[in-house]
PDB file of C-alpha atoms in Angstrom:
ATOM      1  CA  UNK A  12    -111.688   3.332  18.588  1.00 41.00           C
ATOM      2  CA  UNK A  13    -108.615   1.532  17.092  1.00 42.00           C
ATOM      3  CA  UNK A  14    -106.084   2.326  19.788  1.00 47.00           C
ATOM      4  CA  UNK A  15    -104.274  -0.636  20.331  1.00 46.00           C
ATOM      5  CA  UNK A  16    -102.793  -1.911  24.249  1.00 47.00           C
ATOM      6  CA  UNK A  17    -101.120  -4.643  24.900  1.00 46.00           C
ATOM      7  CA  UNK A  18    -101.563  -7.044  28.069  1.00 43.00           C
ATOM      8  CA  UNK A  19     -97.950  -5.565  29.544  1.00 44.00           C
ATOM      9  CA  UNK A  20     -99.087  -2.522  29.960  1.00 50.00           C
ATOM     10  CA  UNK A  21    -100.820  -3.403  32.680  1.00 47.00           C
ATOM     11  CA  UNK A  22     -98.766  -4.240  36.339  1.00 46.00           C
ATOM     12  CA  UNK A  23    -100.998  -7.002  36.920  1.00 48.00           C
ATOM     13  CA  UNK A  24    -100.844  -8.754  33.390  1.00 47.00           C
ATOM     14  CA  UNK A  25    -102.028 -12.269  35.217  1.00 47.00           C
ATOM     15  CA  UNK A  26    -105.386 -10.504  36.045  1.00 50.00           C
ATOM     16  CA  UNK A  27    -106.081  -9.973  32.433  1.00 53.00           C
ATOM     17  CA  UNK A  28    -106.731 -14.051  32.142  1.00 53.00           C
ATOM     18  CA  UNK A  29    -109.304 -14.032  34.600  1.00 61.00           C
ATOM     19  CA  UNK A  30    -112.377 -15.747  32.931  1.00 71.00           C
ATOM     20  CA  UNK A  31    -114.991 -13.522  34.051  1.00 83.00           C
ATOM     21  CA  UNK A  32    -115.370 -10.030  35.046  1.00 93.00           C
ATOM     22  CA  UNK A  33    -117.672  -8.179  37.285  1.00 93.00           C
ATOM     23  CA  UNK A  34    -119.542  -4.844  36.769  1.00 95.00           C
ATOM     24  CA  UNK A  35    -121.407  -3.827  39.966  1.00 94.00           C
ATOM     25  CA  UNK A  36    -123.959  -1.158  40.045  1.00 95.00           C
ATOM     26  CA  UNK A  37    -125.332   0.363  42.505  1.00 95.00           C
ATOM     27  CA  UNK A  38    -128.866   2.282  42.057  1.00 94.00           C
ATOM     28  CA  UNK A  39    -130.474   5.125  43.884  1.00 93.00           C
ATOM     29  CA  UNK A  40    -134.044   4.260  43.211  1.00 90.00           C
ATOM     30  CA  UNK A  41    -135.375   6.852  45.415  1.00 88.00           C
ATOM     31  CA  UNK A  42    -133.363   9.295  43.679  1.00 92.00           C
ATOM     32  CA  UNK A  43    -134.246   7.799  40.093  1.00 92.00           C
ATOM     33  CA  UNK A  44    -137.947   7.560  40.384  1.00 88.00           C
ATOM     34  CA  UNK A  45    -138.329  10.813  41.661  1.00 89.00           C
ATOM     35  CA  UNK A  46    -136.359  12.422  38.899  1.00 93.00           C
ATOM     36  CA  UNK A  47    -137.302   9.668  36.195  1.00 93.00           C
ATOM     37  CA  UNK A  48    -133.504   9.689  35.547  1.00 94.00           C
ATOM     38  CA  UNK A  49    -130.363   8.408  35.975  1.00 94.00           C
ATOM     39  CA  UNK A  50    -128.306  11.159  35.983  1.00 94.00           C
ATOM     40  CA  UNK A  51    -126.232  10.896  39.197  1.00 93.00           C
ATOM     41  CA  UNK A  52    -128.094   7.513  40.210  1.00 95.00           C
ATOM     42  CA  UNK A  53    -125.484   5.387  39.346  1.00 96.00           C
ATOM     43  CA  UNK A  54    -122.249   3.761  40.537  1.00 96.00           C
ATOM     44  CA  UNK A  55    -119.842   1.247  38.947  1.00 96.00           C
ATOM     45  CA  UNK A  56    -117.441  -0.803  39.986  1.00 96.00           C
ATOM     46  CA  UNK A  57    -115.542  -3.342  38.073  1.00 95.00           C
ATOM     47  CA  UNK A  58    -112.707  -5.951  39.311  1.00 93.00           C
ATOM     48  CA  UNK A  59    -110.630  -4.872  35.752  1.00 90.00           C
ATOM     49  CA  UNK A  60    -107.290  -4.248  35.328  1.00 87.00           C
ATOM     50  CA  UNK A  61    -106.459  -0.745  34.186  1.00 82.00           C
ATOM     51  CA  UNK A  62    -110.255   0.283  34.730  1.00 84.00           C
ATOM     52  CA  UNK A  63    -110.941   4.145  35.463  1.00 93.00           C
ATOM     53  CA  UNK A  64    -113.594   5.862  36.783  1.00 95.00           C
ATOM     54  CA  UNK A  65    -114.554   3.846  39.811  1.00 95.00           C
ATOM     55  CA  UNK A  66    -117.838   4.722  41.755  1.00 94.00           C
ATOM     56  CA  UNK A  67    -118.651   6.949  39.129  1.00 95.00           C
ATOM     57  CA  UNK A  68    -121.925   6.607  35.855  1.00 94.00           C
ATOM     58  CA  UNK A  69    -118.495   6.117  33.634  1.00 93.00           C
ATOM     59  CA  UNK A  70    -116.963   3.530  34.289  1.00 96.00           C
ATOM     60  CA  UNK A  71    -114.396   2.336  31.446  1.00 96.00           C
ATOM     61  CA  UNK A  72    -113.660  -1.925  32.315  1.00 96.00           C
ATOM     62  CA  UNK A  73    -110.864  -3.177  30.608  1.00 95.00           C
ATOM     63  CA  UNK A  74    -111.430  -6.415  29.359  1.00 94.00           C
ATOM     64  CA  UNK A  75    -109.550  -8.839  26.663  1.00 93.00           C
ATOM     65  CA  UNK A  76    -111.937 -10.343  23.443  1.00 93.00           C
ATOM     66  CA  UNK A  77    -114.115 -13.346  24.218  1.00 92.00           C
ATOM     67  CA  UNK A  78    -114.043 -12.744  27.835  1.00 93.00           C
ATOM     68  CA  UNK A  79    -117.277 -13.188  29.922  1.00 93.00           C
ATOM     69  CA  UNK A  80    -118.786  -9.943  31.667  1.00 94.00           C
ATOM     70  CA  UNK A  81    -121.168  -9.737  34.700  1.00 93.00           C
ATOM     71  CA  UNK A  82    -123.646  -6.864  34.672  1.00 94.00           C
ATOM     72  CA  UNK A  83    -124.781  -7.031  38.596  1.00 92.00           C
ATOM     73  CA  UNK A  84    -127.061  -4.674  39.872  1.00 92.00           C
ATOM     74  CA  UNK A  85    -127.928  -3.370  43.137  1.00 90.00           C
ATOM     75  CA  UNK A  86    -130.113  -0.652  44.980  1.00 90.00           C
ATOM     76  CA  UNK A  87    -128.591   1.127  47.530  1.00 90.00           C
ATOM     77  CA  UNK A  88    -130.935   0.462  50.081  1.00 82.00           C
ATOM     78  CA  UNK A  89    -130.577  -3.443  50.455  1.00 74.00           C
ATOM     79  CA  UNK A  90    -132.543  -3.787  54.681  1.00 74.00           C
ATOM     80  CA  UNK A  91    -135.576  -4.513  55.119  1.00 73.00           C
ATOM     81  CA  UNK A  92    -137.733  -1.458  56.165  1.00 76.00           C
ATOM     82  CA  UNK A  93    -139.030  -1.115  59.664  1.00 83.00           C
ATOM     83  CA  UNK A  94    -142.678  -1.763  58.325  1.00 84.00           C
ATOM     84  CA  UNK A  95    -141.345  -5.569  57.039  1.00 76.00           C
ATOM     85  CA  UNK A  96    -140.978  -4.889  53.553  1.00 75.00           C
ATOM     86  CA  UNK A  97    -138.497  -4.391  51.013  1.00 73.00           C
ATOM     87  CA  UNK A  98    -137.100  -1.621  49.318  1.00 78.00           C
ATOM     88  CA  UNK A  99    -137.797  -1.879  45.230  1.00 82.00           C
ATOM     89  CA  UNK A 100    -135.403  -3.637  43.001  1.00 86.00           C
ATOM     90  CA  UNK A 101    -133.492  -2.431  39.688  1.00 90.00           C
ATOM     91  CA  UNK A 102    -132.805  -4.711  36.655  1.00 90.00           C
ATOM     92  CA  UNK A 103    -131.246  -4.647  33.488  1.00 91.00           C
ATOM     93  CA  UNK A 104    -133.494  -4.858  30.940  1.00 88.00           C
ATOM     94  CA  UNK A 105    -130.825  -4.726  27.988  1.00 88.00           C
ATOM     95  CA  UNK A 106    -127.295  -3.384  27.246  1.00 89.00           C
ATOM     96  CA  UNK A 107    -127.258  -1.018  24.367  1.00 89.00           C
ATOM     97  CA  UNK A 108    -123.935  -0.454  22.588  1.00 90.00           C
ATOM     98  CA  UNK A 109    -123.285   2.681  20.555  1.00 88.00           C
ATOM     99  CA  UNK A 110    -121.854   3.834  17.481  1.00 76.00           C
ATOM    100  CA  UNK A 111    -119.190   6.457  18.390  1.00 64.00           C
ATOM    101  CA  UNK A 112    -117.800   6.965  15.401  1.00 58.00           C
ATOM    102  CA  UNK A 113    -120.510   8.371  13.393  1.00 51.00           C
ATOM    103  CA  UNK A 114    -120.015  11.400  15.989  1.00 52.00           C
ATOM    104  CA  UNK A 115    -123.364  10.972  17.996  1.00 54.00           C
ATOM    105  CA  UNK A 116    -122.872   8.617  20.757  1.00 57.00           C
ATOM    106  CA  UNK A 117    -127.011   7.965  20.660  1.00 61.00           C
ATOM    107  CA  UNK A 118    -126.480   6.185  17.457  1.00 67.00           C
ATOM    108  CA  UNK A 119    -127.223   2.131  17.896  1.00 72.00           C
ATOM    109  CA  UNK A 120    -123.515   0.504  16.674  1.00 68.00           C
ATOM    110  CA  UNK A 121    -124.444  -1.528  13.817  1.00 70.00           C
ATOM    111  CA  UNK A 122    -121.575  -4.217  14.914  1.00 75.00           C
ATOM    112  CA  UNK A 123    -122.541  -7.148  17.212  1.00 79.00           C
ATOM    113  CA  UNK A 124    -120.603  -6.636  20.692  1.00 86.00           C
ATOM    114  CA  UNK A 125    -121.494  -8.975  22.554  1.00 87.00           C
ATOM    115  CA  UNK A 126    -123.258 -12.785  23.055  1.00 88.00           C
ATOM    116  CA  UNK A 127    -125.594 -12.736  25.498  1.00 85.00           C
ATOM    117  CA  UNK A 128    -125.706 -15.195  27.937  1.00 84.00           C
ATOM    118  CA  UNK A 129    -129.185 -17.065  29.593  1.00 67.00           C
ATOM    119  CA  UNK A 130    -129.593 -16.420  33.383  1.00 62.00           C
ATOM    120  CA  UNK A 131    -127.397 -19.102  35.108  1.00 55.00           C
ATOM    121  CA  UNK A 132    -127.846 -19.536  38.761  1.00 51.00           C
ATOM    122  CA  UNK A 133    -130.858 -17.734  38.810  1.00 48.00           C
ATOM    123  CA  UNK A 134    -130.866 -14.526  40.836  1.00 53.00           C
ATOM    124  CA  UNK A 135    -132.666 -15.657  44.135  1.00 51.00           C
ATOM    125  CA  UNK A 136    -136.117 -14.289  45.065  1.00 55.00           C
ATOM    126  CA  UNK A 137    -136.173 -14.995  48.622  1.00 56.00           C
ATOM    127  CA  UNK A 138    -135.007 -11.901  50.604  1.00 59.00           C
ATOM    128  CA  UNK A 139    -133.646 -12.238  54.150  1.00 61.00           C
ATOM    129  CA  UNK A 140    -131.196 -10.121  56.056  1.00 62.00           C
ATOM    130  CA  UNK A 141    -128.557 -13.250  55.284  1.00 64.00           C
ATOM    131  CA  UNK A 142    -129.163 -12.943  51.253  1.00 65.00           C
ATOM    132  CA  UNK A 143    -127.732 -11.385  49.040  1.00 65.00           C
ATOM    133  CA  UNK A 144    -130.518 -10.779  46.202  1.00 71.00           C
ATOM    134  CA  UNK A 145    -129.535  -8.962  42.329  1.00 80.00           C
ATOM    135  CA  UNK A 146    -130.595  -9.338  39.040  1.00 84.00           C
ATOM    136  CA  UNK A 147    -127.648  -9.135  36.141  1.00 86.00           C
ATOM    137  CA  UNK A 148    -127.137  -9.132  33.014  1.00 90.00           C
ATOM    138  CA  UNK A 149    -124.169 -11.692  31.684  1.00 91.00           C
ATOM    139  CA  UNK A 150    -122.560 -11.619  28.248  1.00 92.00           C
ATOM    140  CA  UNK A 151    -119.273 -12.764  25.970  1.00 93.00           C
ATOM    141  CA  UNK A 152    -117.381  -9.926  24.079  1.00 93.00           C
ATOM    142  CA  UNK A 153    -116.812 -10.868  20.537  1.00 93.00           C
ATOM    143  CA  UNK A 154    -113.795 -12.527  19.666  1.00 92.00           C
ATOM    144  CA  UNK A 155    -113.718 -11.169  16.863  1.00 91.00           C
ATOM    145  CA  UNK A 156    -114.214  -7.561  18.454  1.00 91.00           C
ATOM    146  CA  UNK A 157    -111.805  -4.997  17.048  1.00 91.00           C
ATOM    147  CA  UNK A 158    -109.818  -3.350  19.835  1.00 93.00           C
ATOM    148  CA  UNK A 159    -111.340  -0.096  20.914  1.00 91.00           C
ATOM    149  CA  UNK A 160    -113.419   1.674  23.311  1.00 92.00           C
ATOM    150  CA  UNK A 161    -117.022   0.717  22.706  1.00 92.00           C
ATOM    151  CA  UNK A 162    -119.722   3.065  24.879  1.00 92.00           C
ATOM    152  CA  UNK A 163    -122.897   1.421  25.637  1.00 93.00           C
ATOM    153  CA  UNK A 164    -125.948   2.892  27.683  1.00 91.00           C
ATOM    154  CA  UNK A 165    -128.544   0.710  29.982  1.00 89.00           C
ATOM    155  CA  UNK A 166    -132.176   0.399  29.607  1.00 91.00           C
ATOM    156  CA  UNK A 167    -132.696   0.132  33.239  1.00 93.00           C
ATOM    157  CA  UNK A 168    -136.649  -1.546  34.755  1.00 91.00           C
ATOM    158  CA  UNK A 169    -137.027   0.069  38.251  1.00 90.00           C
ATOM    159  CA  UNK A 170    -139.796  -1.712  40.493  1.00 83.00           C
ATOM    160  CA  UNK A 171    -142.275   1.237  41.608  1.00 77.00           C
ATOM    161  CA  UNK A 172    -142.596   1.400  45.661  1.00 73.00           C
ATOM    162  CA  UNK A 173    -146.301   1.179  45.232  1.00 71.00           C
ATOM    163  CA  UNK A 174    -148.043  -0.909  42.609  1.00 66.00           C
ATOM    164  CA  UNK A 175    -147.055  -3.171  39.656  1.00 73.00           C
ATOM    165  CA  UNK A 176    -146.005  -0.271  37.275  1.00 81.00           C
ATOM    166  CA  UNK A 177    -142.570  -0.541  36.018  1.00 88.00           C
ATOM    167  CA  UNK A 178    -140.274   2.732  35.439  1.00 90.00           C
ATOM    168  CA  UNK A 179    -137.634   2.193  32.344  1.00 92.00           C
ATOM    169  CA  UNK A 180    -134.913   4.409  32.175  1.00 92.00           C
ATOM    170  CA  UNK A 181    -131.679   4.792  30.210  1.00 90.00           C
ATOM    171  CA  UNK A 182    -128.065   5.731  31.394  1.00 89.00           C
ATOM    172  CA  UNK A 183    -127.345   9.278  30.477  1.00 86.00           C
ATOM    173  CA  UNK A 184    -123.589   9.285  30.697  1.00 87.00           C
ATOM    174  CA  UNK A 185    -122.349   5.926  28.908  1.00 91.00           C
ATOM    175  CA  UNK A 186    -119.850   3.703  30.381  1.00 94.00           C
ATOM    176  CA  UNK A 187    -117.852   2.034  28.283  1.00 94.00           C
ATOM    177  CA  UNK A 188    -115.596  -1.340  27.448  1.00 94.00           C
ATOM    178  CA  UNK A 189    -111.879  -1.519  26.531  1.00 94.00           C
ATOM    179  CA  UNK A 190    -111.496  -4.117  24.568  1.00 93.00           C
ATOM    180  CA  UNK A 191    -107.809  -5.710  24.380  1.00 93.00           C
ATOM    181  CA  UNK A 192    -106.960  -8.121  21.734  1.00 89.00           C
ATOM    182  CA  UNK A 193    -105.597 -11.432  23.276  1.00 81.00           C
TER     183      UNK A 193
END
């Protein structure tokens, strides 16, 4: 977790002071509810420099301390039905980040992360065709972070298609931040 990079080892070092970053993930509720898992539900995308594992449940973002991260998520199916309503939504209920070190990656880290932000702009309930609609999940690495690779997990709430149950799930495979120092 202490492996150092610097800002130049990165072609596109300008990126790096970008105030925010996004995460973008995509949910296959259909999928998810009938399994009651994640596993192979999910896929990330970032707009991070030096990021790998695109479009996959393990994504790694590169971002720099004190920077601002978006958590937006997104089911797959986004049209309204033929029947006039709307598919179920996903949101994150909480970011959980672990505690690699001790060996088990389950383990809650014991170190503060991240600031979480309030809901700004507040995700918009009205769904139309012309609209795009997502909850997320916004927070502020530490600036005080010590360069590393921290793994985290969701706690995912998945609307039901029928009723007002809720379905919580967590991430199986854990994506992860790099955090740079600045």
């Amino acid at each position: 977790m202490t492996q150092a990079y610097a800002a130049t080892d990165f072609a596109d070092r300008g990126q790096l002071n970008s105030v925010q970053l996004n995460v973008v993930t995509l949910v296959d509720m259909e999928k998810a509810a009938a399994t009651k898992s994640l596993d192979g539900c999910l896929y990330m995308m970032d707009n991070s420099v030096g990021g790998v594992g695109q479009g996959t449940d393990h994504l790694e973002t590169t971002c720099k301390q004190g920077q601002v991260i978006n958590w937006i998520i997104r089911p797959i199916d986004m049209h309204r039905r033929p029947d006039g309503t709307w598919p179920p939504m996903p949101k994150i209920n909480n970011l959980v980040f672990l505690d690699i070190e001790k060996g088990d990656e389950e383990d809650v880290a014991e170190r503060r992360m991240m600031t979480e932000l309030k809901v700004y702009g507040a995700p918009d309930r009205m769904r139309d065709q012309y609209t795009a609609v997502y909850y997320y999940w916004a927070g502020a690495v530490m600036s005080e972070a010590p360069p590393g690779l921290y793994r985290y997990r969701f706690v995912l709430e998945l609307e039901k298609e029928h009723g007002t149950d809720k379905l919580y799930l967590n991430s199986v495979r854990h994506p992860a931040l790099r955090v740079l120092p600045v």
